[in-house]
PDB file of C-alpha atoms and ligand atoms in Angstrom:
ATOM      1  CA  MET A   1       0.000   0.000   0.000  1.00 96.00           C
ATOM      2  CA  GLU A   2       1.228   3.480  -0.808  1.00 94.00           C
ATOM      3  CA  LEU A   3       1.966   5.188   2.530  1.00 96.00           C
ATOM      4  CA  LYS A   4       2.804   8.708   1.428  1.00 94.00           C
ATOM      5  CA  GLY A   5      -0.155  11.030   1.950  1.00 93.00           C
ATOM      6  CA  ALA A   6      -2.177   8.475   3.916  1.00 97.00           C
ATOM      7  CA  SER A   7      -3.606   9.295   7.341  1.00 98.00           C
ATOM      8  CA  ALA A   8      -2.952   7.056  10.358  1.00 98.00           C
ATOM      9  CA  LEU A   9      -4.452   6.888  13.843  1.00 98.00           C
ATOM     10  CA  ILE A  10      -2.161   5.533  16.564  1.00 99.00           C
ATOM     11  CA  THR A  11      -3.600   4.784  19.996  1.00 99.00           C
ATOM     12  CA  GLY A  12      -1.194   4.933  22.919  1.00 98.00           C
ATOM     13  CA  GLY A  13       0.853   7.041  20.519  1.00 98.00           C
ATOM     14  CA  ALA A  14       2.329   9.271  23.218  1.00 98.00           C
ATOM     15  CA  SER A  15       4.672   6.611  24.573  1.00 98.00           C
ATOM     16  CA  GLY A  16       6.637   3.443  23.907  1.00 98.00           C
ATOM     17  CA  LEU A  17       5.618   1.291  20.938  1.00 98.00           C
ATOM     18  CA  GLY A  18       2.952   3.779  19.835  1.00 98.00           C
ATOM     19  CA  ALA A  19       5.420   6.678  19.814  1.00 98.00           C
ATOM     20  CA  GLY A  20       7.929   4.528  17.885  1.00 98.00           C
ATOM     21  CA  THR A  21       5.197   3.884  15.329  1.00 98.00           C
ATOM     22  CA  VAL A  22       4.299   7.579  15.047  1.00 98.00           C
ATOM     23  CA  ARG A  23       7.941   8.530  14.448  1.00 98.00           C
ATOM     24  CA  THR A  24       8.480   5.836  11.817  1.00 98.00           C
ATOM     25  CA  LEU A  25       5.250   6.456   9.913  1.00 98.00           C
ATOM     26  CA  CYS A  26       5.696  10.246   9.948  1.00 98.00           C
ATOM     27  CA  GLY A  27       9.206   9.722   8.546  1.00 97.00           C
ATOM     28  CA  LEU A  28       7.600   7.882   5.628  1.00 97.00           C
ATOM     29  CA  GLY A  29       5.223  10.727   4.809  1.00 97.00           C
ATOM     30  CA  VAL A  30       2.170   9.412   6.693  1.00 98.00           C
ATOM     31  CA  ARG A  31       0.038  12.003   8.464  1.00 98.00           C
ATOM     32  CA  CYS A  32      -0.258  10.641  12.038  1.00 98.00           C
ATOM     33  CA  THR A  33      -2.852  11.401  14.704  1.00 98.00           C
ATOM     34  CA  VAL A  34      -1.607  10.546  18.190  1.00 98.00           C
ATOM     35  CA  PHE A  35      -4.550   9.361  20.301  1.00 98.00           C
ATOM     36  CA  ASP A  36      -3.707   8.960  23.969  1.00 98.00           C
ATOM     37  CA  ARG A  37      -5.220   9.644  27.368  1.00 98.00           C
ATOM     38  CA  ASN A  38      -1.919  11.349  28.229  1.00 98.00           C
ATOM     39  CA  GLU A  39      -2.661  14.705  26.607  1.00 98.00           C
ATOM     40  CA  THR A  40       0.635  16.318  27.618  1.00 98.00           C
ATOM     41  CA  GLY A  41       2.697  13.490  26.147  1.00 98.00           C
ATOM     42  CA  ALA A  42       0.618  13.360  22.963  1.00 98.00           C
ATOM     43  CA  LYS A  43       0.891  17.124  22.437  1.00 98.00           C
ATOM     44  CA  GLN A  44       4.632  17.090  23.123  1.00 98.00           C
ATOM     45  CA  LEU A  45       5.294  14.360  20.544  1.00 98.00           C
ATOM     46  CA  ALA A  46       3.067  15.963  17.902  1.00 98.00           C
ATOM     47  CA  GLU A  47       4.776  19.331  18.388  1.00 98.00           C
ATOM     48  CA  GLU A  48       8.230  17.741  18.242  1.00 98.00           C
ATOM     49  CA  ILE A  49       7.406  16.001  14.948  1.00 97.00           C
ATOM     50  CA  GLY A  50       5.795  19.029  13.330  1.00 95.00           C
ATOM     51  CA  PRO A  51       3.035  19.488  10.762  1.00 94.00           C
ATOM     52  CA  VAL A  52       2.750  15.799   9.732  1.00 95.00           C
ATOM     53  CA  ALA A  53       1.504  14.903  13.232  1.00 98.00           C
ATOM     54  CA  ASP A  54      -1.403  16.029  15.356  1.00 98.00           C
ATOM     55  CA  TYR A  55      -2.960  14.687  18.536  1.00 98.00           C
ATOM     56  CA  ILE A  56      -6.211  14.118  20.350  1.00 98.00           C
ATOM     57  CA  ALA A  57      -6.676  13.275  24.009  1.00 98.00           C
ATOM     58  CA  GLY A  58      -9.073  10.505  24.955  1.00 98.00           C
ATOM     59  CA  ASP A  59      -9.683   7.082  26.377  1.00 98.00           C
ATOM     60  CA  VAL A  60      -9.855   4.021  24.112  1.00 98.00           C
ATOM     61  CA  THR A  61     -12.415   2.423  26.433  1.00 98.00           C
ATOM     62  CA  ASN A  62     -14.808   5.272  25.597  1.00 98.00           C
ATOM     63  CA  PRO A  63     -16.442   4.705  22.165  1.00 98.00           C
ATOM     64  CA  ASP A  64     -17.244   8.410  21.733  1.00 98.00           C
ATOM     65  CA  ASP A  65     -13.596   9.364  22.285  1.00 98.00           C
ATOM     66  CA  CYS A  66     -12.620   6.733  19.705  1.00 98.00           C
ATOM     67  CA  GLN A  67     -15.101   8.115  17.177  1.00 98.00           C
ATOM     68  CA  ARG A  68     -13.765  11.652  17.679  1.00 98.00           C
ATOM     69  CA  ALA A  69     -10.211  10.387  17.174  1.00 98.00           C
ATOM     70  CA  VAL A  70     -11.155   8.510  13.995  1.00 98.00           C
ATOM     71  CA  ASP A  71     -12.989  11.586  12.658  1.00 98.00           C
ATOM     72  CA  GLN A  72      -9.998  13.816  13.353  1.00 98.00           C
ATOM     73  CA  ALA A  73      -7.587  11.413  11.637  1.00 98.00           C
ATOM     74  CA  ALA A  74      -9.940  11.109   8.658  1.00 98.00           C
ATOM     75  CA  GLY A  75      -9.942  14.905   8.364  1.00 98.00           C
ATOM     76  CA  ASN A  76      -6.193  14.814   7.636  1.00 97.00           C
ATOM     77  CA  GLY A  77      -6.433  12.624   4.536  1.00 97.00           C
ATOM     78  CA  PRO A  78      -7.795   9.195   3.628  1.00 98.00           C
ATOM     79  CA  LEU A  79      -7.634   7.074   6.808  1.00 98.00           C
ATOM     80  CA  ARG A  80      -5.614   4.042   5.696  1.00 98.00           C
ATOM     81  CA  ILE A  81      -3.849   2.920   8.901  1.00 98.00           C
ATOM     82  CA  ALA A  82      -5.104   2.361  12.473  1.00 99.00           C
ATOM     83  CA  VAL A  83      -2.633   1.051  15.040  1.00 99.00           C
ATOM     84  CA  ASN A  84      -3.777  -0.092  18.480  1.00 99.00           C
ATOM     85  CA  CYS A  85      -0.963   0.380  20.989  1.00 98.00           C
ATOM     86  CA  ALA A  86      -2.875   1.679  24.044  1.00 98.00           C
ATOM     87  CA  GLY A  87      -2.754  -0.997  26.695  1.00 98.00           C
ATOM     88  CA  THR A  88      -1.115  -2.090  29.875  1.00 97.00           C
ATOM     89  CA  GLY A  89      -0.180  -5.084  31.998  1.00 94.00           C
ATOM     90  CA  TRP A  90      -1.243  -6.522  35.330  1.00 95.00           C
ATOM     91  CA  VAL A  91       0.309  -8.984  37.729  1.00 95.00           C
ATOM     92  CA  GLY A  92      -1.962 -11.283  39.732  1.00 96.00           C
ATOM     93  CA  ARG A  93      -2.270 -15.037  40.227  1.00 97.00           C
ATOM     94  CA  VAL A  94      -5.483 -17.101  40.097  1.00 98.00           C
ATOM     95  CA  ILE A  95      -5.280 -17.128  43.861  1.00 98.00           C
ATOM     96  CA  ASN A  96      -3.242 -14.791  46.031  1.00 96.00           C
ATOM     97  CA  ARG A  97      -0.668 -15.895  48.608  1.00 95.00           C
ATOM     98  CA  ASP A  98      -3.430 -16.070  51.223  1.00 96.00           C
ATOM     99  CA  ASN A  99      -5.493 -18.264  48.827  1.00 97.00           C
ATOM    100  CA  SER A 100      -8.040 -15.495  48.199  1.00 97.00           C
ATOM    101  CA  PRO A 101      -9.240 -15.259  44.565  1.00 98.00           C
ATOM    102  CA  HIS A 102      -7.776 -12.959  41.887  1.00 98.00           C
ATOM    103  CA  ASP A 103      -9.372  -9.532  42.092  1.00 98.00           C
ATOM    104  CA  LEU A 104     -12.289  -9.399  39.615  1.00 98.00           C
ATOM    105  CA  GLY A 105     -12.107  -5.626  39.178  1.00 98.00           C
ATOM    106  CA  ALA A 106      -8.474  -5.850  38.037  1.00 98.00           C
ATOM    107  CA  PHE A 107      -9.307  -8.674  35.619  1.00 98.00           C
ATOM    108  CA  LYS A 108     -12.164  -6.657  34.111  1.00 98.00           C
ATOM    109  CA  PHE A 109     -10.060  -3.490  33.910  1.00 98.00           C
ATOM    110  CA  ILE A 110      -7.403  -5.217  31.806  1.00 98.00           C
ATOM    111  CA  GLN A 111      -9.976  -6.768  29.442  1.00 98.00           C
ATOM    112  CA  GLU A 112     -11.709  -3.391  29.103  1.00 98.00           C
ATOM    113  CA  LEU A 113      -8.502  -1.583  28.183  1.00 98.00           C
ATOM    114  CA  ASN A 114      -6.678  -4.192  26.082  1.00 98.00           C
ATOM    115  CA  VAL A 115      -9.646  -5.908  24.414  1.00 99.00           C
ATOM    116  CA  VAL A 116     -12.579  -3.463  24.392  1.00 99.00           C
ATOM    117  CA  GLY A 117     -10.233  -0.560  23.615  1.00 98.00           C
ATOM    118  CA  THR A 118      -8.884  -2.446  20.600  1.00 99.00           C
ATOM    119  CA  PHE A 119     -12.440  -3.382  19.550  1.00 99.00           C
ATOM    120  CA  ASN A 120     -13.644   0.236  19.817  1.00 98.00           C
ATOM    121  CA  VAL A 121     -10.896   1.628  17.621  1.00 98.00           C
ATOM    122  CA  MET A 122     -10.858  -1.265  15.158  1.00 98.00           C
ATOM    123  CA  THR A 123     -14.616  -1.079  14.527  1.00 98.00           C
ATOM    124  CA  ARG A 124     -14.776   2.687  14.228  1.00 98.00           C
ATOM    125  CA  ALA A 125     -11.653   2.966  12.095  1.00 98.00           C
ATOM    126  CA  ALA A 126     -12.949   0.221   9.778  1.00 98.00           C
ATOM    127  CA  SER A 127     -16.311   1.998   9.360  1.00 98.00           C
ATOM    128  CA  THR A 128     -14.531   5.122   8.184  1.00 98.00           C
ATOM    129  CA  MET A 129     -11.917   3.323   6.052  1.00 98.00           C
ATOM    130  CA  ALA A 130     -14.720   1.459   4.278  1.00 98.00           C
ATOM    131  CA  LEU A 131     -16.004   4.815   2.952  1.00 98.00           C
ATOM    132  CA  THR A 132     -12.667   5.875   1.438  1.00 98.00           C
ATOM    133  CA  ASP A 133     -11.941   5.526  -2.273  1.00 97.00           C
ATOM    134  CA  PRO A 134     -10.141   2.243  -2.839  1.00 97.00           C
ATOM    135  CA  LEU A 135      -6.570   2.209  -4.150  1.00 96.00           C
ATOM    136  CA  ALA A 136      -5.871   0.698  -7.576  1.00 93.00           C
ATOM    137  CA  ASP A 137      -5.781  -2.897  -6.238  1.00 95.00           C
ATOM    138  CA  GLY A 138      -8.997  -2.461  -4.224  1.00 97.00           C
ATOM    139  CA  GLU A 139      -7.200  -1.937  -0.908  1.00 98.00           C
ATOM    140  CA  ARG A 140      -8.614   0.645   1.481  1.00 98.00           C
ATOM    141  CA  GLY A 141      -6.515   0.261   4.600  1.00 98.00           C
ATOM    142  CA  VAL A 142      -4.969  -1.802   7.347  1.00 98.00           C
ATOM    143  CA  ILE A 143      -5.561  -2.236  11.070  1.00 99.00           C
ATOM    144  CA  VAL A 144      -2.606  -3.274  13.210  1.00 99.00           C
ATOM    145  CA  ASN A 145      -3.299  -4.563  16.715  1.00 99.00           C
ATOM    146  CA  THR A 146      -0.834  -5.166  19.533  1.00 98.00           C
ATOM    147  CA  ALA A 147      -0.949  -8.467  21.409  1.00 98.00           C
ATOM    148  CA  SER A 148       2.062  -9.856  23.303  1.00 98.00           C
ATOM    149  CA  VAL A 149       4.044 -13.067  23.491  1.00 98.00           C
ATOM    150  CA  ALA A 150       2.069 -13.442  26.745  1.00 97.00           C
ATOM    151  CA  ALA A 151      -0.842 -14.533  24.525  1.00 98.00           C
ATOM    152  CA  PHE A 152       1.137 -17.755  23.932  1.00 98.00           C
ATOM    153  CA  ASP A 153       3.729 -17.966  26.742  1.00 96.00           C
ATOM    154  CA  GLY A 154       1.704 -16.579  29.653  1.00 96.00           C
ATOM    155  CA  GLN A 155       3.823 -16.483  32.787  1.00 95.00           C
ATOM    156  CA  ILE A 156       2.906 -16.940  36.420  1.00 96.00           C
ATOM    157  CA  GLY A 157       0.850 -13.898  37.399  1.00 96.00           C
ATOM    158  CA  GLN A 158      -0.247 -13.067  33.837  1.00 96.00           C
ATOM    159  CA  LEU A 159      -3.781 -14.497  33.984  1.00 98.00           C
ATOM    160  CA  ALA A 160      -5.567 -11.226  33.164  1.00 98.00           C
ATOM    161  CA  TYR A 161      -2.908  -9.934  30.762  1.00 97.00           C
ATOM    162  CA  SER A 162      -2.615 -13.205  28.801  1.00 98.00           C
ATOM    163  CA  ALA A 163      -6.416 -13.474  28.574  1.00 98.00           C
ATOM    164  CA  SER A 164      -6.580  -9.984  27.092  1.00 98.00           C
ATOM    165  CA  LYS A 165      -3.769 -10.538  24.602  1.00 98.00           C
ATOM    166  CA  GLY A 166      -5.168 -13.954  23.660  1.00 98.00           C
ATOM    167  CA  ALA A 167      -8.395 -12.134  22.790  1.00 99.00           C
ATOM    168  CA  VAL A 168      -6.505  -9.685  20.564  1.00 99.00           C
ATOM    169  CA  VAL A 169      -4.911 -12.672  18.783  1.00 99.00           C
ATOM    170  CA  GLY A 170      -8.334 -14.315  18.508  1.00 98.00           C
ATOM    171  CA  MET A 171      -9.934 -11.259  16.902  1.00 98.00           C
ATOM    172  CA  THR A 172      -7.322 -11.088  14.138  1.00 99.00           C
ATOM    173  CA  LEU A 173      -8.539 -13.707  11.639  1.00 99.00           C
ATOM    174  CA  PRO A 174     -12.291 -13.107  11.983  1.00 99.00           C
ATOM    175  CA  ALA A 175     -11.740  -9.346  11.672  1.00 99.00           C
ATOM    176  CA  ALA A 176      -9.612  -9.857   8.544  1.00 99.00           C
ATOM    177  CA  ARG A 177     -12.342 -12.105   7.115  1.00 98.00           C
ATOM    178  CA  ASP A 178     -15.100  -9.620   8.010  1.00 98.00           C
ATOM    179  CA  LEU A 179     -13.247  -6.745   6.350  1.00 98.00           C
ATOM    180  CA  ALA A 180     -11.896  -8.497   3.267  1.00 98.00           C
ATOM    181  CA  SER A 181     -14.921  -7.477   1.200  1.00 98.00           C
ATOM    182  CA  VAL A 182     -14.112  -3.789   1.760  1.00 98.00           C
ATOM    183  CA  GLY A 183     -10.369  -4.174   1.154  1.00 98.00           C
ATOM    184  CA  ILE A 184      -9.182  -3.707   4.741  1.00 98.00           C
ATOM    185  CA  ARG A 185      -6.467  -5.964   6.184  1.00 98.00           C
ATOM    186  CA  VAL A 186      -5.993  -6.834   9.862  1.00 99.00           C
ATOM    187  CA  VAL A 187      -2.631  -7.910  11.273  1.00 99.00           C
ATOM    188  CA  THR A 188      -1.519  -8.331  14.885  1.00 99.00           C
ATOM    189  CA  ILE A 189       1.988  -7.962  16.268  1.00 99.00           C
ATOM    190  CA  ALA A 190       2.916  -9.978  19.365  1.00 98.00           C
ATOM    191  CA  PRO A 191       5.921  -8.152  20.838  1.00 98.00           C
ATOM    192  CA  GLY A 192       8.429  -9.767  23.168  1.00 98.00           C
ATOM    193  CA  LEU A 193      10.384  -7.505  25.524  1.00 97.00           C
ATOM    194  CA  PHE A 194      10.657  -3.874  24.411  1.00 97.00           C
ATOM    195  CA  ASP A 195      12.450  -0.964  25.987  1.00 95.00           C
ATOM    196  CA  THR A 196       9.483   1.294  26.775  1.00 96.00           C
ATOM    197  CA  PRO A 197       8.277   3.159  29.855  1.00 92.00           C
ATOM    198  CA  LEU A 198       6.217   0.027  30.645  1.00 87.00           C
ATOM    199  CA  LEU A 199       9.473  -1.848  31.366  1.00 83.00           C
ATOM    200  CA  GLY A 200      11.258   1.357  32.420  1.00 78.00           C
ATOM    201  CA  MET A 201       9.610   1.004  35.818  1.00 76.00           C
ATOM    202  CA  LEU A 202      11.954  -1.935  36.493  1.00 80.00           C
ATOM    203  CA  PRO A 203      15.446  -1.341  37.918  1.00 82.00           C
ATOM    204  CA  GLU A 204      18.218  -1.258  35.260  1.00 87.00           C
ATOM    205  CA  GLU A 205      19.713  -4.558  36.515  1.00 88.00           C
ATOM    206  CA  GLN A 206      16.403  -6.316  35.989  1.00 85.00           C
ATOM    207  CA  ARG A 207      15.989  -4.803  32.513  1.00 88.00           C
ATOM    208  CA  ASP A 208      19.522  -5.962  31.597  1.00 90.00           C
ATOM    209  CA  ALA A 209      18.673  -9.450  32.860  1.00 89.00           C
ATOM    210  CA  LEU A 210      15.516  -9.446  30.721  1.00 91.00           C
ATOM    211  CA  GLY A 211      17.599  -8.458  27.695  1.00 95.00           C
ATOM    212  CA  GLN A 212      19.938 -11.391  28.376  1.00 96.00           C
ATOM    213  CA  SER A 213      16.963 -13.762  28.290  1.00 95.00           C
ATOM    214  CA  VAL A 214      16.317 -12.988  24.597  1.00 98.00           C
ATOM    215  CA  LEU A 215      17.579 -15.672  22.173  1.00 98.00           C
ATOM    216  CA  PHE A 216      19.320 -13.263  19.781  1.00 98.00           C
ATOM    217  CA  PRO A 217      20.084 -10.401  19.844  1.00 98.00           C
ATOM    218  CA  LYS A 218      20.443 -10.430  23.638  1.00 97.00           C
ATOM    219  CA  LYS A 219      18.787  -7.124  24.281  1.00 96.00           C
ATOM    220  CA  LEU A 220      15.410  -5.465  24.602  1.00 96.00           C
ATOM    221  CA  GLY A 221      13.642  -4.462  21.391  1.00 98.00           C
ATOM    222  CA  GLN A 222      13.457  -0.776  20.490  1.00 97.00           C
ATOM    223  CA  PRO A 223      10.183   1.066  19.763  1.00 98.00           C
ATOM    224  CA  SER A 224      11.645   2.035  16.364  1.00 98.00           C
ATOM    225  CA  GLN A 225      11.836  -1.693  15.491  1.00 98.00           C
ATOM    226  CA  TYR A 226       8.162  -2.000  16.333  1.00 98.00           C
ATOM    227  CA  GLY A 227       7.446   1.054  14.145  1.00 98.00           C
ATOM    228  CA  GLU A 228       9.388  -0.537  11.269  1.00 98.00           C
ATOM    229  CA  MET A 229       7.240  -3.666  11.594  1.00 98.00           C
ATOM    230  CA  VAL A 230       4.051  -1.594  11.431  1.00 98.00           C
ATOM    231  CA  ALA A 231       5.354   0.269   8.379  1.00 98.00           C
ATOM    232  CA  HIS A 232       6.189  -3.020   6.658  1.00 98.00           C
ATOM    233  CA  ILE A 233       2.747  -4.456   7.443  1.00 98.00           C
ATOM    234  CA  ALA A 234       1.104  -1.316   6.047  1.00 98.00           C
ATOM    235  CA  HIS A 235       3.277  -1.376   2.929  1.00 98.00           C
ATOM    236  CA  ASN A 236       3.111  -5.123   2.202  1.00 98.00           C
ATOM    237  CA  SER A 237      -0.447  -5.771   1.044  1.00 97.00           C
ATOM    238  CA  TYR A 238      -0.011  -9.552   1.115  1.00 98.00           C
ATOM    239  CA  LEU A 239       0.159  -9.638   4.932  1.00 98.00           C
ATOM    240  CA  ASN A 240      -3.312 -10.290   6.315  1.00 98.00           C
ATOM    241  CA  GLY A 241      -5.110 -12.205   9.072  1.00 98.00           C
ATOM    242  CA  GLU A 242      -1.804 -13.081  10.733  1.00 98.00           C
ATOM    243  CA  VAL A 243      -0.150 -12.681  14.134  1.00 98.00           C
ATOM    244  CA  ILE A 244       3.561 -11.897  13.906  1.00 98.00           C
ATOM    245  CA  ARG A 245       5.847 -12.457  16.890  1.00 98.00           C
ATOM    246  CA  LEU A 246       8.453  -9.689  17.098  1.00 98.00           C
ATOM    247  CA  ASP A 247      10.577 -11.016  19.910  1.00 98.00           C
ATOM    248  CA  GLY A 248      14.200 -11.911  19.066  1.00 98.00           C
ATOM    249  CA  GLY A 249      13.179 -15.577  19.356  1.00 98.00           C
ATOM    250  CA  ILE A 250      12.327 -15.416  23.059  1.00 97.00           C
ATOM    251  CA  ARG A 251      10.047 -18.039  24.589  1.00 96.00           C
ATOM    252  CA  MET A 252       8.978 -16.905  28.039  1.00 94.00           C
ATOM    253  CA  PRO A 253       9.551 -19.369  30.891  1.00 94.00           C
ATOM    254  CA  PRO A 254       6.898 -19.893  33.613  1.00 94.00           C
ATOM    255  CA  LYS A 255       8.478 -17.046  35.616  1.00 89.00           C
TER     256      LYS A 255
HETATM  257  N1  NAD B 301       6.861  -2.969  26.173  1.00 66.02           N
HETATM  258  C1  NAD B 301       6.799  -4.275  26.014  1.00 66.02           C
HETATM  259  O1  NAD B 301       7.760  -5.009  26.267  1.00 66.02           O
HETATM  260  C2  NAD B 301       5.524  -4.905  25.485  1.00 66.02           C
HETATM  261  C3  NAD B 301       5.557  -6.277  25.212  1.00 66.02           C
HETATM  262  C4  NAD B 301       4.404  -6.883  24.723  1.00 66.02           C
HETATM  263  C5  NAD B 301       3.252  -6.162  24.520  1.00 66.02           C
HETATM  264  N2  NAD B 301       3.257  -4.829  24.803  1.00 66.02           N
HETATM  265  C6  NAD B 301       1.990  -4.117  24.579  1.00 66.02           C
HETATM  266  O2  NAD B 301       2.221  -3.005  23.751  1.00 66.02           O
HETATM  267  C7  NAD B 301       1.293  -1.964  24.068  1.00 66.02           C
HETATM  268  C8  NAD B 301       2.065  -0.675  24.288  1.00 66.02           C
HETATM  269  O3  NAD B 301       2.945  -0.868  25.360  1.00 66.02           O
HETATM  270  P1  NAD B 301       4.137   0.136  25.678  1.00 66.02           P
HETATM  271  O4  NAD B 301       5.233  -0.692  26.220  1.00 66.02           O
HETATM  272  O5  NAD B 301       4.379   1.013  24.531  1.00 66.02           O
HETATM  273  O6  NAD B 301       3.485   0.922  26.909  1.00 66.02           O
HETATM  274  P2  NAD B 301       3.573   2.472  27.347  1.00 66.02           P
HETATM  275  O7  NAD B 301       3.075   2.467  28.735  1.00 66.02           O
HETATM  276  O8  NAD B 301       4.914   3.021  27.016  1.00 66.02           O
HETATM  277  O9  NAD B 301       2.505   3.169  26.383  1.00 66.02           O
HETATM  278  C9  NAD B 301       1.136   2.939  26.481  1.00 66.02           C
HETATM  279  C10 NAD B 301       0.404   4.213  26.119  1.00 66.02           C
HETATM  280  O10 NAD B 301      -1.000   3.912  26.136  1.00 66.02           O
HETATM  281  C11 NAD B 301      -1.666   5.001  26.748  1.00 66.02           C
HETATM  282  N3  NAD B 301      -2.926   4.545  27.310  1.00 66.02           N
HETATM  283  C12 NAD B 301      -3.107   3.682  28.349  1.00 66.02           C
HETATM  284  N4  NAD B 301      -4.407   3.513  28.599  1.00 66.02           N
HETATM  285  C13 NAD B 301      -5.080   4.252  27.680  1.00 66.02           C
HETATM  286  C14 NAD B 301      -6.448   4.493  27.436  1.00 66.02           C
HETATM  287  N5  NAD B 301      -7.405   3.923  28.191  1.00 66.02           N
HETATM  288  N6  NAD B 301      -6.787   5.305  26.410  1.00 66.02           N
HETATM  289  C15 NAD B 301      -5.835   5.910  25.649  1.00 66.02           C
HETATM  290  N7  NAD B 301      -4.508   5.732  25.853  1.00 66.02           N
HETATM  291  C16 NAD B 301      -4.141   4.921  26.860  1.00 66.02           C
HETATM  292  C17 NAD B 301      -0.707   5.497  27.811  1.00 66.02           C
HETATM  293  O11 NAD B 301      -1.006   6.827  28.218  1.00 66.02           O
HETATM  294  C18 NAD B 301       0.630   5.356  27.101  1.00 66.02           C
HETATM  295  O12 NAD B 301       0.971   6.544  26.408  1.00 66.02           O
HETATM  296  C19 NAD B 301       0.493  -2.462  25.277  1.00 66.02           C
HETATM  297  O13 NAD B 301      -0.714  -3.021  24.824  1.00 66.02           O
HETATM  298  C20 NAD B 301       1.373  -3.547  25.853  1.00 66.02           C
HETATM  299  O14 NAD B 301       0.627  -4.537  26.511  1.00 66.02           O
HETATM  300  C21 NAD B 301       4.360  -4.186  25.279  1.00 66.02           C
END
């Protein structure tokens, strides 16, 4: 797909993998709308990048916020790319150390953010993309979702997180099938360990140790490498309905 001149909406675009995606796509001539609940961070990034980027503050769990974000992105050019990076993790076992059950509120919160948030943006972005003029080969756009290797290698304490990322993986093929008739592709990336503020909370020693656990290269992935993957998915029209692990070959152990 031709990227130059297209409009893209990136959720969670103010930080980490989303910000890496915004930088990469803007560098390729894509007009990016940063959609994040962190308004200060979103504004800062958009201002740093300049006229090819703008931002909108909002919450992906709120369908109205998602619609506003989609509308804004569509006002910048034909909406061809929607990337779901807003999300977070949670640590909690099926039962706690005192044998009490996993907190239900925390479980629901993670599903709401990682699954419903992805659903909200995917559905609204697809509705708008479906109204754009198709490109020469009939393609209208692509939706890129973010799962995690935790969808496959869920570790101790990742019950809620793995459930949410498994759902993102599970939505990929049916969404691609649903949208094939309007020329929209759906691809999911399952990242391994990336150097973002999400992992930045850990002490440096622990982050180094995590890097050493990667098969090769023995280091954390960079947000720019995630952005490059998104750009390739957008560009390569033969990628569809697939989940791609981007993880340096890591297979997570039980803990
Ligand atoms: N960093 C990793 O190693 C890693 C690995 C696998 C999967 N992931 C997944 O990648 C995604 C991005 O992670 P990251 O490391 O870039 O995290 P991050 O914390 O750096 O960025 C997440 C961004 O999402 C935004 N956000 C959170 N909740 C939101 C909401 N309700 N509405 C709008 N914006 C919201 C935050 O403000 C933040 O800017 C997450 O879904 C995460 O689970 C990350």
